[in-house]
PDB file of C-alpha atoms and ligand atoms in Angstrom:
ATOM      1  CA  UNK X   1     -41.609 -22.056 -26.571  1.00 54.00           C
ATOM      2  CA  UNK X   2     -38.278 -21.424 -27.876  1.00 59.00           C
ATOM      3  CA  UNK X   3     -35.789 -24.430 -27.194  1.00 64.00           C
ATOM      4  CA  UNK X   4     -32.913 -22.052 -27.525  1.00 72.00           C
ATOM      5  CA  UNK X   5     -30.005 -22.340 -25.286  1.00 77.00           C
ATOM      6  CA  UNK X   6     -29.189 -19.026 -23.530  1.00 76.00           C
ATOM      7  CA  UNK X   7     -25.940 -17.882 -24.565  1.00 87.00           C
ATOM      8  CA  UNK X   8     -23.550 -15.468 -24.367  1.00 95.00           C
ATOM      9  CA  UNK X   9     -21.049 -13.704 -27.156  1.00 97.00           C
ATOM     10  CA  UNK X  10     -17.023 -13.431 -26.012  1.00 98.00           C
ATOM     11  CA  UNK X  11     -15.050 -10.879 -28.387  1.00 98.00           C
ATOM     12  CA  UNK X  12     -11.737 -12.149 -29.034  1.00 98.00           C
ATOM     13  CA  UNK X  13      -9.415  -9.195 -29.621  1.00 98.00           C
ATOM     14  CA  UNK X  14      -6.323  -9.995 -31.893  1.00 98.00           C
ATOM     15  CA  UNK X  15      -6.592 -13.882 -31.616  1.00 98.00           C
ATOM     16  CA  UNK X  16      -3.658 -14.336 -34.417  1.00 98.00           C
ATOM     17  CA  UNK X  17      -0.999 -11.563 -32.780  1.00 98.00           C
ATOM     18  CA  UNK X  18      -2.251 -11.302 -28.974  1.00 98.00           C
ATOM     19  CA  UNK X  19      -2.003 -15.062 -27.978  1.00 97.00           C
ATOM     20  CA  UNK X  20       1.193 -16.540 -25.772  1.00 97.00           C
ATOM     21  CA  UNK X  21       1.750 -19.228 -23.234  1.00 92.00           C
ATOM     22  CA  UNK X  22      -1.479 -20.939 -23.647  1.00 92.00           C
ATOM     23  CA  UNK X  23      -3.405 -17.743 -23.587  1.00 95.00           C
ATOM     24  CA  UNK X  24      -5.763 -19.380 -26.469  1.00 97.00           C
ATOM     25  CA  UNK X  25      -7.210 -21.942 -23.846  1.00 98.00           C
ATOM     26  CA  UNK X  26      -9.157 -19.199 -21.320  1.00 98.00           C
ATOM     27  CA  UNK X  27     -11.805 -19.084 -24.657  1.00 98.00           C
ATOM     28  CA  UNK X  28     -11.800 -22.635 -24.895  1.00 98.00           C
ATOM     29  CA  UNK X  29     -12.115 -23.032 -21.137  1.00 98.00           C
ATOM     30  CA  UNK X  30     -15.519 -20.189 -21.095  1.00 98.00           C
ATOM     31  CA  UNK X  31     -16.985 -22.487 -24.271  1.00 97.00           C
ATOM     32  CA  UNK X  32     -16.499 -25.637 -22.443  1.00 97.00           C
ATOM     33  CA  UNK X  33     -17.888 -24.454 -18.650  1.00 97.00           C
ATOM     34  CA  UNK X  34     -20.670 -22.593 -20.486  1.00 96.00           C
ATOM     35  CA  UNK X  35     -21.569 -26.093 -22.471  1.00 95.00           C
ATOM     36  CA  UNK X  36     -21.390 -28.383 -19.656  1.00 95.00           C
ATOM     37  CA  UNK X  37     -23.750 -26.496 -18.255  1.00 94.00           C
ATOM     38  CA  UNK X  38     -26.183 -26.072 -21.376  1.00 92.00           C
ATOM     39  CA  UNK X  39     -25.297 -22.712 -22.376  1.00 93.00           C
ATOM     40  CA  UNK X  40     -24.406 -21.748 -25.793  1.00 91.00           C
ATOM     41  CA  UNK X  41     -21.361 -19.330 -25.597  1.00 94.00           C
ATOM     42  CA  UNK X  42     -20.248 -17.671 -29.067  1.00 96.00           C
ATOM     43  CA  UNK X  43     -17.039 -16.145 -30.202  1.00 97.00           C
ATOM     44  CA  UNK X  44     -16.786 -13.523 -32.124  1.00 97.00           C
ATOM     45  CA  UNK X  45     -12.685 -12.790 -33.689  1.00 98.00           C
ATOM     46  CA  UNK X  46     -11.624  -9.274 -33.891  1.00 98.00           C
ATOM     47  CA  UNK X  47      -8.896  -8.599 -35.017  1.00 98.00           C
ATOM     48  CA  UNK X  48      -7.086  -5.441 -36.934  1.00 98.00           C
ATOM     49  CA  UNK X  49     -10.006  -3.555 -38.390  1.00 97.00           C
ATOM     50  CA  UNK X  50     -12.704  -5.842 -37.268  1.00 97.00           C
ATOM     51  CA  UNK X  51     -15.278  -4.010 -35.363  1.00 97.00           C
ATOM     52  CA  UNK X  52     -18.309  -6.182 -35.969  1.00 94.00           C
ATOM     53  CA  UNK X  53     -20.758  -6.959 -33.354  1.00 94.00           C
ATOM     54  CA  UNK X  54     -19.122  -5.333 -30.618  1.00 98.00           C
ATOM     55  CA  UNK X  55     -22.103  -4.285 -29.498  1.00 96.00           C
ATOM     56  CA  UNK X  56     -23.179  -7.334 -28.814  1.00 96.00           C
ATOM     57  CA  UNK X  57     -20.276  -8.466 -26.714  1.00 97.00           C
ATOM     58  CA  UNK X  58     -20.752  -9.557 -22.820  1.00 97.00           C
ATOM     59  CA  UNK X  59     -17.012 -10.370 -22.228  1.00 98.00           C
ATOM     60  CA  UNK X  60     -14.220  -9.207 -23.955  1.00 98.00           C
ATOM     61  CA  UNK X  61     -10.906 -11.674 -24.268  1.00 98.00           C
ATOM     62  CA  UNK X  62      -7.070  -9.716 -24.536  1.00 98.00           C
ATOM     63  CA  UNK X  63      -4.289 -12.048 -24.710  1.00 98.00           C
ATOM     64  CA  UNK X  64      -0.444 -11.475 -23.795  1.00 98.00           C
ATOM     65  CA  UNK X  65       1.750 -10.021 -26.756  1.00 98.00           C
ATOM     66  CA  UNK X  66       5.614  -9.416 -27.477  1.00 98.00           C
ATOM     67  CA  UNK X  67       6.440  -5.934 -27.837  1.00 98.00           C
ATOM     68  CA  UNK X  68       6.643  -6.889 -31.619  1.00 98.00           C
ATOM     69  CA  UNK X  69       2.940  -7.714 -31.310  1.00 98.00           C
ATOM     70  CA  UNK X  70       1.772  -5.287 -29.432  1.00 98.00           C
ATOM     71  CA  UNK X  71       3.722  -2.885 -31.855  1.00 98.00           C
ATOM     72  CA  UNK X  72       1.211  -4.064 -34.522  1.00 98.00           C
ATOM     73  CA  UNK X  73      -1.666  -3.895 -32.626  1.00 98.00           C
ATOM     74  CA  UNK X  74      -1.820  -0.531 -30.594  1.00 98.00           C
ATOM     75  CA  UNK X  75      -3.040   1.679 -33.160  1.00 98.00           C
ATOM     76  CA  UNK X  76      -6.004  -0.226 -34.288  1.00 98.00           C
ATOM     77  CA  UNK X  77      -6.965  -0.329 -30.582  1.00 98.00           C
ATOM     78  CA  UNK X  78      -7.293   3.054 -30.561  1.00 98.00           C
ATOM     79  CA  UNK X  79      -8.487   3.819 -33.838  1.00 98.00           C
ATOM     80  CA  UNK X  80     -11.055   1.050 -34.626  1.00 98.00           C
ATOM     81  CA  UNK X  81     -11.720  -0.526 -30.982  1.00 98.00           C
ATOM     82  CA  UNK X  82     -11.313   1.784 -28.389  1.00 98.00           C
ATOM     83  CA  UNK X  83     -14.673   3.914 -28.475  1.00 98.00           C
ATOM     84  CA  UNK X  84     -16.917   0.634 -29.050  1.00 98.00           C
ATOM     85  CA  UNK X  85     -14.853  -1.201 -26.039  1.00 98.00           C
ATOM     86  CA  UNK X  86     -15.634   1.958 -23.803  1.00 98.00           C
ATOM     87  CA  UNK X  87     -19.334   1.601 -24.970  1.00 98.00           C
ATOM     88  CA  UNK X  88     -19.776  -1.906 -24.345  1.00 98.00           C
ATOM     89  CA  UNK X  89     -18.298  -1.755 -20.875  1.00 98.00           C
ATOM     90  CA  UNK X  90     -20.141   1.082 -20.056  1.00 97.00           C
ATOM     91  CA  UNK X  91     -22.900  -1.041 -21.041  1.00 97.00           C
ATOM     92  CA  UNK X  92     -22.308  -3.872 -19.073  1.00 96.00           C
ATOM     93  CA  UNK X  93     -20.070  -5.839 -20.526  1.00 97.00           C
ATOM     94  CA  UNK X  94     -16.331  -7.513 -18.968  1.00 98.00           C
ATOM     95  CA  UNK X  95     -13.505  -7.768 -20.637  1.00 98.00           C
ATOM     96  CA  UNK X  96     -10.090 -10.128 -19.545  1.00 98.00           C
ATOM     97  CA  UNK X  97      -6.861  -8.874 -20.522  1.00 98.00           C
ATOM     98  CA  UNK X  98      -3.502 -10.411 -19.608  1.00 98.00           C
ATOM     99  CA  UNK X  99       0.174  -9.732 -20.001  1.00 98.00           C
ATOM    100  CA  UNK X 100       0.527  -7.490 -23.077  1.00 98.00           C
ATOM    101  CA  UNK X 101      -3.557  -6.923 -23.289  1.00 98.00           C
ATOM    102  CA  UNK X 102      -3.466  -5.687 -19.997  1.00 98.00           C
ATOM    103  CA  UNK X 103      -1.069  -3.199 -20.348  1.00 98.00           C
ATOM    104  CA  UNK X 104      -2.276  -1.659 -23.483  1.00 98.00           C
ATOM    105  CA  UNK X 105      -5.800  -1.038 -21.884  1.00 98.00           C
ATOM    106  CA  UNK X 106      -3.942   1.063 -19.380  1.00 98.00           C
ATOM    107  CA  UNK X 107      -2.455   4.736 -20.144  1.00 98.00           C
ATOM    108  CA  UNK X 108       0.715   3.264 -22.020  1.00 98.00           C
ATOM    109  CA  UNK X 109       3.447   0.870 -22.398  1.00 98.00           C
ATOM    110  CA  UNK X 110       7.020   1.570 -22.770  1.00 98.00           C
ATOM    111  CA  UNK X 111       9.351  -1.061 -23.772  1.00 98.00           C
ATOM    112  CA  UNK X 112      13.235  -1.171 -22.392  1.00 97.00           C
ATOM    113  CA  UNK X 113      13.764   0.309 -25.555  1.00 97.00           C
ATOM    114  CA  UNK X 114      12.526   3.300 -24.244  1.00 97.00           C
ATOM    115  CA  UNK X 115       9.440   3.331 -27.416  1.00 98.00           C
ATOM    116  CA  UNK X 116       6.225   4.346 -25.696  1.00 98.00           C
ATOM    117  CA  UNK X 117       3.271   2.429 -27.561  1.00 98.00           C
ATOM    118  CA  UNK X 118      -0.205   4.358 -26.186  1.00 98.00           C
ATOM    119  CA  UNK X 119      -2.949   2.459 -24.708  1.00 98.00           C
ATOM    120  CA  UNK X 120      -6.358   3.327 -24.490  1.00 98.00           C
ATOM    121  CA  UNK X 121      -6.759   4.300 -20.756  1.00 98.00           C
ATOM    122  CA  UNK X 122      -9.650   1.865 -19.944  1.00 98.00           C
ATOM    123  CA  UNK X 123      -7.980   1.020 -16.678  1.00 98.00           C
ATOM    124  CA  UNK X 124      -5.799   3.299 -14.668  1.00 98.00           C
ATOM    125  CA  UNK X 125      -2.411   1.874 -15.008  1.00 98.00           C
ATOM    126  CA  UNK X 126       0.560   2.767 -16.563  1.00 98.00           C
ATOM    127  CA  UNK X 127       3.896   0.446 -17.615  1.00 98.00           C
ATOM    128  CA  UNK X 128       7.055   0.312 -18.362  1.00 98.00           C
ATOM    129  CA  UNK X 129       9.523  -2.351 -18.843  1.00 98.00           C
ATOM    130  CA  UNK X 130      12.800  -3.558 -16.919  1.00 97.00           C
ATOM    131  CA  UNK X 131      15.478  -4.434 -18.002  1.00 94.00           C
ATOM    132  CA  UNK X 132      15.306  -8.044 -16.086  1.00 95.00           C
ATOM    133  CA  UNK X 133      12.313 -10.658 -17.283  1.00 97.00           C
ATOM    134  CA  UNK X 134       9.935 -11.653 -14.790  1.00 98.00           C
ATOM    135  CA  UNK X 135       9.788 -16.039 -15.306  1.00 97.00           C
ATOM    136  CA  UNK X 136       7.813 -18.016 -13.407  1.00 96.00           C
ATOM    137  CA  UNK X 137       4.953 -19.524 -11.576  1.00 96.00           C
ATOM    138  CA  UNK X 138       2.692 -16.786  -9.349  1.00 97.00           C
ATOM    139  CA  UNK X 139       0.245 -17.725  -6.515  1.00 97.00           C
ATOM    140  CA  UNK X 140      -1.281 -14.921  -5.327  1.00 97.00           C
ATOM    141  CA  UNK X 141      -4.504 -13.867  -2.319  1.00 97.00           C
ATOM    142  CA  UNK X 142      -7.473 -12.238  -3.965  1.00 97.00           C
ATOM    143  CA  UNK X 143      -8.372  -8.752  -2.827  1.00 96.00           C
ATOM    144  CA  UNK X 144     -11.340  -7.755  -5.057  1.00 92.00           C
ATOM    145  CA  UNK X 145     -13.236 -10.541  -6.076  1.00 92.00           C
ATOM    146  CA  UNK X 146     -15.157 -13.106  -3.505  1.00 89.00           C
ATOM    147  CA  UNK X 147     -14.854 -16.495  -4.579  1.00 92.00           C
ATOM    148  CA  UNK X 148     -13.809 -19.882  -3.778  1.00 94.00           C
ATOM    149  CA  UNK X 149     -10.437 -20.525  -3.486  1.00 96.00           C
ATOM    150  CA  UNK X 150      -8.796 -16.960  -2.484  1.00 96.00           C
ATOM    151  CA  UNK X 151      -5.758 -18.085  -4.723  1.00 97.00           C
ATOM    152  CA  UNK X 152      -5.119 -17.300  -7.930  1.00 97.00           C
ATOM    153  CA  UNK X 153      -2.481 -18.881  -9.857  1.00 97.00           C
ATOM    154  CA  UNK X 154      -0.710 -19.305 -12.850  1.00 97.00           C
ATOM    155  CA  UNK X 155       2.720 -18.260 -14.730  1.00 97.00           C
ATOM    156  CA  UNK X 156       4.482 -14.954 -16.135  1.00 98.00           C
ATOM    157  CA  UNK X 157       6.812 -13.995 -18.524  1.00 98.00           C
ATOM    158  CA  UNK X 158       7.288 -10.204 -19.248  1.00 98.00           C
ATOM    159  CA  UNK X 159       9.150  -7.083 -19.013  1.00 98.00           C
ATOM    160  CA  UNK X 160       6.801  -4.657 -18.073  1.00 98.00           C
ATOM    161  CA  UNK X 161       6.305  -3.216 -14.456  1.00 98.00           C
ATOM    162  CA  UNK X 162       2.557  -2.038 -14.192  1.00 98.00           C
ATOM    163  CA  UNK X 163       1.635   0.692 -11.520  1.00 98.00           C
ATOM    164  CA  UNK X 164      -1.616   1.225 -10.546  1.00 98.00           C
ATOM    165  CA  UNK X 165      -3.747   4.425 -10.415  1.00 98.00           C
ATOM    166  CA  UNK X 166      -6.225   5.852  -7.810  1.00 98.00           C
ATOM    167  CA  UNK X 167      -9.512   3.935 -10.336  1.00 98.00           C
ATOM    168  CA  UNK X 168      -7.585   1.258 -10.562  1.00 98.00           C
ATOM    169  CA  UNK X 169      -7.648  -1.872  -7.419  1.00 98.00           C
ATOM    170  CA  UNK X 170      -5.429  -4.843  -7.322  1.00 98.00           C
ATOM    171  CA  UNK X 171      -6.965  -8.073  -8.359  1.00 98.00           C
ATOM    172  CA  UNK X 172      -4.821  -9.952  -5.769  1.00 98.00           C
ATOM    173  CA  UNK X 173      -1.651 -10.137  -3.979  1.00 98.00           C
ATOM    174  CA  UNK X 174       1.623 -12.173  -4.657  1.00 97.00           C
ATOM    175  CA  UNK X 175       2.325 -14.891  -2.383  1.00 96.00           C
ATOM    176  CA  UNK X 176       5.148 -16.248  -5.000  1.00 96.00           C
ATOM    177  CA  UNK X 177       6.091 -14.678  -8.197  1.00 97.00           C
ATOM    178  CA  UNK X 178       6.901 -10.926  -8.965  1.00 98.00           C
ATOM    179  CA  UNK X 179       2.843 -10.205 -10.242  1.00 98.00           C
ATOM    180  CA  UNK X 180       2.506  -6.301 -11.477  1.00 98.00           C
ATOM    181  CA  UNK X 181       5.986  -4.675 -10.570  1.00 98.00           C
ATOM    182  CA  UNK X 182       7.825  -6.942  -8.176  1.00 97.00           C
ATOM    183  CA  UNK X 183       7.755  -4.060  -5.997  1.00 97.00           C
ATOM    184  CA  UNK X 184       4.676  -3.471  -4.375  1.00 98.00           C
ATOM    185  CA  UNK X 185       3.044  -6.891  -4.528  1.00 98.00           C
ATOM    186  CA  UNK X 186       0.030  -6.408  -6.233  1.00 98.00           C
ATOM    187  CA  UNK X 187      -1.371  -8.435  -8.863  1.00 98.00           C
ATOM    188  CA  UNK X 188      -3.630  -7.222 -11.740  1.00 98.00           C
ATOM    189  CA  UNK X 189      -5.883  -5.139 -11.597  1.00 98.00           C
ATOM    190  CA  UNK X 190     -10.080  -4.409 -11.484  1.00 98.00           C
ATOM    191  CA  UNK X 191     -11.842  -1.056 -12.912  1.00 98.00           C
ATOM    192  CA  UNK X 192     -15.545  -1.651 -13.202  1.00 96.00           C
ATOM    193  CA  UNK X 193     -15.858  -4.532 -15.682  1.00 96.00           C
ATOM    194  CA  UNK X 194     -12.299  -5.209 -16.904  1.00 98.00           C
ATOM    195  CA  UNK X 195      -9.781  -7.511 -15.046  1.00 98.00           C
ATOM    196  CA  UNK X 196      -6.555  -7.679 -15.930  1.00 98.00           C
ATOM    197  CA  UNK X 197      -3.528  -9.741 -14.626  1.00 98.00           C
ATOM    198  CA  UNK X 198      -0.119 -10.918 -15.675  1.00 98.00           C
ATOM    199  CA  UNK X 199      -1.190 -14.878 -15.698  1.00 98.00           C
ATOM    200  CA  UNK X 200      -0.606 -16.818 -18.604  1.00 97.00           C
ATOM    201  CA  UNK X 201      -0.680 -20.718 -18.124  1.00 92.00           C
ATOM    202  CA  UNK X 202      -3.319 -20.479 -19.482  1.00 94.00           C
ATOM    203  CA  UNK X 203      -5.230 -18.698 -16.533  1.00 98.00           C
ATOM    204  CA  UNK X 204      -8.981 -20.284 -16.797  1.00 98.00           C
ATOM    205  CA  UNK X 205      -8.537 -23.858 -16.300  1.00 98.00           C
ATOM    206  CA  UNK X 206      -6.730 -24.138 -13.316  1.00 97.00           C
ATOM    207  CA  UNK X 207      -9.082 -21.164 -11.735  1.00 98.00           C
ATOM    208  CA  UNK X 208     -12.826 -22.457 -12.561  1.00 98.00           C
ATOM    209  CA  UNK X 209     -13.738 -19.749  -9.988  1.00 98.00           C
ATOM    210  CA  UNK X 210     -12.647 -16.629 -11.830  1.00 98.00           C
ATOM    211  CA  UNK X 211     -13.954 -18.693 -15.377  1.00 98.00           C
ATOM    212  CA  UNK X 212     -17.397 -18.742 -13.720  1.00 97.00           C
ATOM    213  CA  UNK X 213     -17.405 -15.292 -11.980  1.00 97.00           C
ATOM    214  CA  UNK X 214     -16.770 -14.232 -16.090  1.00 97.00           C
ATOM    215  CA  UNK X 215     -19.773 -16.632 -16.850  1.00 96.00           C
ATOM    216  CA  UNK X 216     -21.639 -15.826 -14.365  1.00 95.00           C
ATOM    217  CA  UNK X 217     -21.629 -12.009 -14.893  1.00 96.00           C
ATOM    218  CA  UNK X 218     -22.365 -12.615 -18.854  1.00 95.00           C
ATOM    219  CA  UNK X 219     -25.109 -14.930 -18.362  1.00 93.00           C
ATOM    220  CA  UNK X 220     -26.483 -12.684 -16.033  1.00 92.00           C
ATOM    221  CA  UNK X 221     -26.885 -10.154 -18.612  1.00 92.00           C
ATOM    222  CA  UNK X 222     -28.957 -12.639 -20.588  1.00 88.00           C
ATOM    223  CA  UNK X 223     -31.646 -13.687 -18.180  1.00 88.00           C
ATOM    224  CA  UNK X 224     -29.650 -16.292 -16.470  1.00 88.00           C
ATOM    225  CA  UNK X 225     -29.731 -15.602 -12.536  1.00 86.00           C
ATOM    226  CA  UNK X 226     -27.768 -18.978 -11.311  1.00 89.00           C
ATOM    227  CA  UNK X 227     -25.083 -21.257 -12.765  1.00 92.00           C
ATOM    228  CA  UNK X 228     -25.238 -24.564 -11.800  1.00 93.00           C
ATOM    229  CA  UNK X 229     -21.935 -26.382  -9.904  1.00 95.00           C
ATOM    230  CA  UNK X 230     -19.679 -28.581 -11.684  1.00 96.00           C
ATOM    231  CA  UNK X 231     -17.381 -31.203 -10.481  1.00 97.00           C
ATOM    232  CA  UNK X 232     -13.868 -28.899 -10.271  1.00 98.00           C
ATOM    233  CA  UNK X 233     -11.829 -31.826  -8.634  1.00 97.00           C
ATOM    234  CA  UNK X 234      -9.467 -32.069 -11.341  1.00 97.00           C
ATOM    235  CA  UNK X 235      -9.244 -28.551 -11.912  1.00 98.00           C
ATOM    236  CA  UNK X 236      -8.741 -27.583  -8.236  1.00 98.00           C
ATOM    237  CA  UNK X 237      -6.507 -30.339  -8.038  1.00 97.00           C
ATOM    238  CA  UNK X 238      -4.146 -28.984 -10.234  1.00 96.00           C
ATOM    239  CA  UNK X 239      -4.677 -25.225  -8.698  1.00 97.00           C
ATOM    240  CA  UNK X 240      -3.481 -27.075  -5.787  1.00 95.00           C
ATOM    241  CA  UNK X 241      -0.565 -28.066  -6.527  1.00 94.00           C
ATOM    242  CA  UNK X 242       0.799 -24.845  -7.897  1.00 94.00           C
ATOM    243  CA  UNK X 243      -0.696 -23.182  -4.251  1.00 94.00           C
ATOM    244  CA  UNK X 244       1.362 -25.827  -2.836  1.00 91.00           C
ATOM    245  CA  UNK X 245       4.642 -24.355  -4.541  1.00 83.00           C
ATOM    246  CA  UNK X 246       3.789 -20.856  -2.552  1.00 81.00           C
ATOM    247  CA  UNK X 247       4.647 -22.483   0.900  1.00 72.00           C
ATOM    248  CA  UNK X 248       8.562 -23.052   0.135  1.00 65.00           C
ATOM    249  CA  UNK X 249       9.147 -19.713  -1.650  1.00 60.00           C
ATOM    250  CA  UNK X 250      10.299 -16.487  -0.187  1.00 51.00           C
ATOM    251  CA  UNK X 251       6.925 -14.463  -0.120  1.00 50.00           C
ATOM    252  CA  UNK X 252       7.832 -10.908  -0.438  1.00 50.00           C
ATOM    253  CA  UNK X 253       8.886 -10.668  -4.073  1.00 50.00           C
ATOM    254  CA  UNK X 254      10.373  -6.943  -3.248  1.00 50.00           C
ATOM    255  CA  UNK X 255      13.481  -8.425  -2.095  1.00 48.00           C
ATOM    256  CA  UNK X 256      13.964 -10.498  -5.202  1.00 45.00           C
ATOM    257  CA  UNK X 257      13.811  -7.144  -7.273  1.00 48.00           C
ATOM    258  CA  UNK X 258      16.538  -6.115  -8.545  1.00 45.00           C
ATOM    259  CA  UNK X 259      16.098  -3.756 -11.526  1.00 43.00           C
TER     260      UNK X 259
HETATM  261  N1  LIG G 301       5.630  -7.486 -24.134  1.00 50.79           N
HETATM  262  C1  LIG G 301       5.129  -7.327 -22.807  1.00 50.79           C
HETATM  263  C2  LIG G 301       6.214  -7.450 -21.735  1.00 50.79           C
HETATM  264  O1  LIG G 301       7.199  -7.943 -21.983  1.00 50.79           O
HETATM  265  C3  LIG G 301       4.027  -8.349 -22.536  1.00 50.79           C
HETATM  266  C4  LIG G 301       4.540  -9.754 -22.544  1.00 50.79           C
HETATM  267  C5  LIG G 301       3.410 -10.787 -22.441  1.00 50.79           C
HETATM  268  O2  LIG G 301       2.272 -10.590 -22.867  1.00 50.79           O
HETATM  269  N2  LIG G 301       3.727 -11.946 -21.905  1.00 50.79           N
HETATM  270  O3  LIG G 301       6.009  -7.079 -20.638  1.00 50.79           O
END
């Protein structure tokens, strides 16, 4: 009888040029849940020109990106990753993007420059930048994904003003913050397997429940039908307390646009 832990394999895509505002700890918040509980979780680094065992991937990590960075990382997407990615989530497997990850899985970004960088049209969603930064904490309702709390929260920083397609459904909506375009009030977005969202922070810890809905969903693919319930006080705690922020600001974050 093998003593084997089950485990799981994340790909992290561009670790060294698509990794901002604490973007690094979502993989070490997946290895830690996944070990509390027993499980072995495995990362595999991808960067420019890596394409080994994507195949084997169950979730895929993006990270946020300057335009700098995402200027050096948008053709290898599409020339070494993209038909492997669209394999292995036909297949089954997630993949996380936020900020700058997010937007070049969509149709394109364009930076207030006016340079278009293509993305690989994973998701349906299409940006371009403004000429005003979007700063701060976000709290926001989740629309497609049942779990425990409905929040999401977490913190932004970027340019880009992401509009969603027809495929594409909002992750959740803003209560505070500007979230995808600070016009409509969506936040992020979910096509089949692949989430993406403009919270940095990082975004794992202080949401267990979307770390373990990614767990759960790659575990699953390995034999593993239930994942046991660990003690989240600290983490909800501190969820909390950025929910609490939501209460005092001015919800509808289309008034505070100004372009
Ligand atoms: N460069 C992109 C923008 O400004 C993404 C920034 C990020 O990943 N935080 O919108």
């Amino acid at each position: 009888m093998s003593t084997a832990r089950p485990a799981f394999t994340i790909g992290w895509l561009y670790p060294d040029l698509m990794n901002i505002y604490g973007d690094r700890g979502n993989i070490l918040t997946l290895l830690k849940r996944a070990d509390w509980r027993g499980y072995d979780a495995r990362v595999v680094e991808l960067g420019r020109g890596d394409t080994q065992e994507m195949d084997k991937v169950d979730l895929f990590f993006f990270g946020g990106g300057q335009d700098r960075e995402q200027a050096l990382v948008y053709d290898d997407l599409i020339h070494s990753k993209q038909v492997r990615l669209e394999d292995a989530v036909a297949g089954g497997a997630m993949v996380l993007a936020v900020c700058g990850g997010y937007q070049l899985l969509g149709h394109y970004y364009q930076t207030g420059e006016g340079e278009r960088f293509p993305g690989i049209g994973l998701i349906d969603v299409r940006t371009e930048a403004g000429k005003r930064r979007f700063i701060g904490d976000v709290v926001a309702d989740l629309v497609s994904l049942d779990a425990e709390p409905k929040t999401l929260v977490g913190f932004e920083n970027h340019s880009g003003r992401t509009f969603l397609g027809p495929k594409a459904q909002p992750l959740a909506r803003v209560r505070m913050g500007f979230g995808n375009n600070g016009q409509d009030g969506t936040e992020g977005c979910l096509q089949g397997g692949v989430l993406g969202t403009y919270l940095h922070g990082s975004l794992l810890p202080k949401n267990p429940h979307l770390a373990d809905h990614l767990i759960r969903r790659a575990l699953k693919r390995r034999g593993v039908e239930k994942l046991s319930q660990l003690d989240d006080s600290v983490e909800l705690a501190a969820h909390q307390r950025i929910a609490e922020r939501a209460r005092g600001a001015r919800p509808n974050p289309a008034d505070l646009t100004r372009r």
